[in-house]
Short mmCIF file of C-alpha atoms in Angstrom, two decimals:
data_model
loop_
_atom_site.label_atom_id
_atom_site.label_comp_id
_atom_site.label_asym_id
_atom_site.label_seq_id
_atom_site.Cartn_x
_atom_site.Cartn_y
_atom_site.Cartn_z
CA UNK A 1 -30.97 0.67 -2.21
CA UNK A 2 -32.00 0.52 1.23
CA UNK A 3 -30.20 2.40 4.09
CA UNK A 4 -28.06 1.12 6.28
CA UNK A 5 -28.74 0.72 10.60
CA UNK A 6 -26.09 2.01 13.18
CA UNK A 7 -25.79 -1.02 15.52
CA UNK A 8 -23.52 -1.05 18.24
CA UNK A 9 -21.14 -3.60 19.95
CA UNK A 10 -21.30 -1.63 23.44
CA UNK A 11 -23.29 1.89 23.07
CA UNK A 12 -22.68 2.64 26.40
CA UNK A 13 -19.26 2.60 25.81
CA UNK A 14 -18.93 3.77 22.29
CA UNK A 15 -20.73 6.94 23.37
CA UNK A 16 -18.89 7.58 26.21
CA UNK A 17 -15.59 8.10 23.54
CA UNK A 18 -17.88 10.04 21.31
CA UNK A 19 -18.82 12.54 23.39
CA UNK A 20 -14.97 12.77 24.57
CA UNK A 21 -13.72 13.29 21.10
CA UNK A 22 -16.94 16.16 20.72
CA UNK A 23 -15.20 17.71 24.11
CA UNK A 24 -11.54 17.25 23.47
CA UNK A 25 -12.03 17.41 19.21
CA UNK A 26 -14.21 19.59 17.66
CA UNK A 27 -13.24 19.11 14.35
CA UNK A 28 -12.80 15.56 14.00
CA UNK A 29 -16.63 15.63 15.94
CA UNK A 30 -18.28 17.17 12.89
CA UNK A 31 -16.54 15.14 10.52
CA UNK A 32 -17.12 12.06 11.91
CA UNK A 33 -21.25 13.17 12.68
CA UNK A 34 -21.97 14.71 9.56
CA UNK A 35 -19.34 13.28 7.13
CA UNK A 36 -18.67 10.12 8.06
CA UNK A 37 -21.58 8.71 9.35
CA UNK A 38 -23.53 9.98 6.35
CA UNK A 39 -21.36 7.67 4.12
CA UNK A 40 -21.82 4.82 5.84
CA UNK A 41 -25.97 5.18 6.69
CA UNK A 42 -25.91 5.42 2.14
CA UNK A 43 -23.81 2.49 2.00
CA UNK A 44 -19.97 4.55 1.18
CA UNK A 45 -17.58 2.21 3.62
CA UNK A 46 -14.85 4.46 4.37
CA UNK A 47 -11.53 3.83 5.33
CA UNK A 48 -9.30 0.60 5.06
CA UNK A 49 -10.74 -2.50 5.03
CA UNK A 50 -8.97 -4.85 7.20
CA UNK A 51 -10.38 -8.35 7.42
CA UNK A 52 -13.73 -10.56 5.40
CA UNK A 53 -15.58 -13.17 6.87
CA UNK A 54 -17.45 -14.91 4.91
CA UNK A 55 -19.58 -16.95 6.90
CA UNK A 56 -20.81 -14.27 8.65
CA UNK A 57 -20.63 -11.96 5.25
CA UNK A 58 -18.89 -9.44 7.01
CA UNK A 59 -16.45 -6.69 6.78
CA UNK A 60 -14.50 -4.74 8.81
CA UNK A 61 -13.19 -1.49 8.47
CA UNK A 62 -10.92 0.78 10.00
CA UNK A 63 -11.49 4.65 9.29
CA UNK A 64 -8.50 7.43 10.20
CA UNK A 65 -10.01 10.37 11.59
CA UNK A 66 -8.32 13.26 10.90
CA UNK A 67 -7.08 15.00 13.74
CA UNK A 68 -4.43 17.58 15.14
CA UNK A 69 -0.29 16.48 14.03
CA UNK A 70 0.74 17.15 17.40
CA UNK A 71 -2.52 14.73 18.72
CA UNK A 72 -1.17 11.77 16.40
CA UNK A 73 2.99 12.19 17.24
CA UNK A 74 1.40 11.95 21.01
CA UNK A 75 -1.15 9.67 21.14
CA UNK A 76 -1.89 8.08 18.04
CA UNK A 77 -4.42 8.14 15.24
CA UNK A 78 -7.96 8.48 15.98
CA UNK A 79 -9.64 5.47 14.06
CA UNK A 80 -12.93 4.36 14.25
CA UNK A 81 -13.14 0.70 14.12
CA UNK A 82 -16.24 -0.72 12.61
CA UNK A 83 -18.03 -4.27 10.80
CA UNK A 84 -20.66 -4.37 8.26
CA UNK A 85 -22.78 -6.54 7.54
CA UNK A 86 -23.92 -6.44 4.04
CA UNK A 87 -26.88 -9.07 3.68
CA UNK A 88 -28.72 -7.40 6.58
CA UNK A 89 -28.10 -3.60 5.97
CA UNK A 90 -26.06 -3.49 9.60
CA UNK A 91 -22.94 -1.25 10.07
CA UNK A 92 -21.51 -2.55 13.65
CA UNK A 93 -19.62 0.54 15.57
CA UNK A 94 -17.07 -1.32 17.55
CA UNK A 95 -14.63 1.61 19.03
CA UNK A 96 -12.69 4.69 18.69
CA UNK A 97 -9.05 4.55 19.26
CA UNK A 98 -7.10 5.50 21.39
CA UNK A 99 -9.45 4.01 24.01
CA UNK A 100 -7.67 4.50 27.32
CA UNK A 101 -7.52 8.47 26.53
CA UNK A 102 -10.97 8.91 25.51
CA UNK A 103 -12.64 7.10 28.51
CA UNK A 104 -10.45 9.01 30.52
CA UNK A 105 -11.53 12.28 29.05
CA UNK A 106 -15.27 11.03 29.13
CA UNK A 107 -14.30 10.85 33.42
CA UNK A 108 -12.69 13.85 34.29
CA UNK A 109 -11.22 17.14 32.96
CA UNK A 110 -8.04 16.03 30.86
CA UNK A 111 -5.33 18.84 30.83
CA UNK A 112 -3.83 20.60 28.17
CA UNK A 113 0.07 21.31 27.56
CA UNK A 114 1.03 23.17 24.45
CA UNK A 115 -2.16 22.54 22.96
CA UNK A 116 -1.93 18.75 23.60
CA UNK A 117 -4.60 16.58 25.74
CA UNK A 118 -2.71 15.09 28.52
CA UNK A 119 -3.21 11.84 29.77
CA UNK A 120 -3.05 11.91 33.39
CA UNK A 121 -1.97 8.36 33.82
CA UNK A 122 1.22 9.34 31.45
CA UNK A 123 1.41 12.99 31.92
CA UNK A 124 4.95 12.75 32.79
CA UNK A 125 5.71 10.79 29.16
CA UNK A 126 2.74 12.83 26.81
CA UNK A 127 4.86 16.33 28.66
CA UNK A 128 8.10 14.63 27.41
CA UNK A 129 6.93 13.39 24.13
CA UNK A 130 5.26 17.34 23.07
CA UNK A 131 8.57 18.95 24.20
CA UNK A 132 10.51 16.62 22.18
CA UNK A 133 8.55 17.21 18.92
CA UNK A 134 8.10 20.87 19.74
CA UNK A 135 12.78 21.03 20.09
CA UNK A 136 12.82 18.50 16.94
CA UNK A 137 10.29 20.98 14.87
CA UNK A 138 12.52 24.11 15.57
CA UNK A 139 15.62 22.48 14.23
#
């Protein structure tokens, strides 16, 4: 079987939240590079699959990255969102979520509280929500 080609829907973009997630993430970095991608260039879709078009013969995927507990109670999962198109050997890399932190992180220095990226639009609330979980795990 032939290999599949990394396509992108904005590269610019989709890099920019790469290289955040290698700066802010090291782990989830080498899983995604050397793991994840892997799968997907041999034709292994990972992750959930979320919608089928059939017009277009096309499916999309949505792939949990595995990341820090405290990172998910705060901000989310990190998923990588992407669409495959099986008749012309294309796997489509949309985005990684959560967007709005990772293009921030890709512009300037994020900080760090209790081990915890910091968005600097919601410091106030991420400060809030790490103390909360930190009083809720001691109890």
């Amino acid at each position: 079987m032939k290999g599949f080609v990394f396509e992108y829907k904005d590269q610019n973009d989709f890099n920019k939240k790469e290289k955040s997630v290698k700066k802010y993430n090291m782990l989830a970095y080498k899983k995604l590079l050397f793991e994840y991608y892997e799968s997907l260039k041999n034709g292994v879709f990972l992750g959930k699959l979320v919608s089928k078009n059939s017009a277009e013969n096309s499916k999309h995927y949505e792939l949990t990255i595995p990341t820090d507990d405290m990172f998910v109670k705060v901000h989310g999962e990190m998923v990588l969102h992407y669409t495959v198109y099986e008749n012309k050997n294309i796997v489509l890399l949309e985005t990684i979520t959560p967007e709005k932190l990772l293009l921030e992180g890709h512009k300037s220095e994020l900080k760090t509280y209790k081990g915890v990226m910091i968005s600097k639009d919601n410091e106030e609330k991420d400060m809030f929500k790490v103390n909360l979980l930190n009083s809720l795990n001691r109890q």
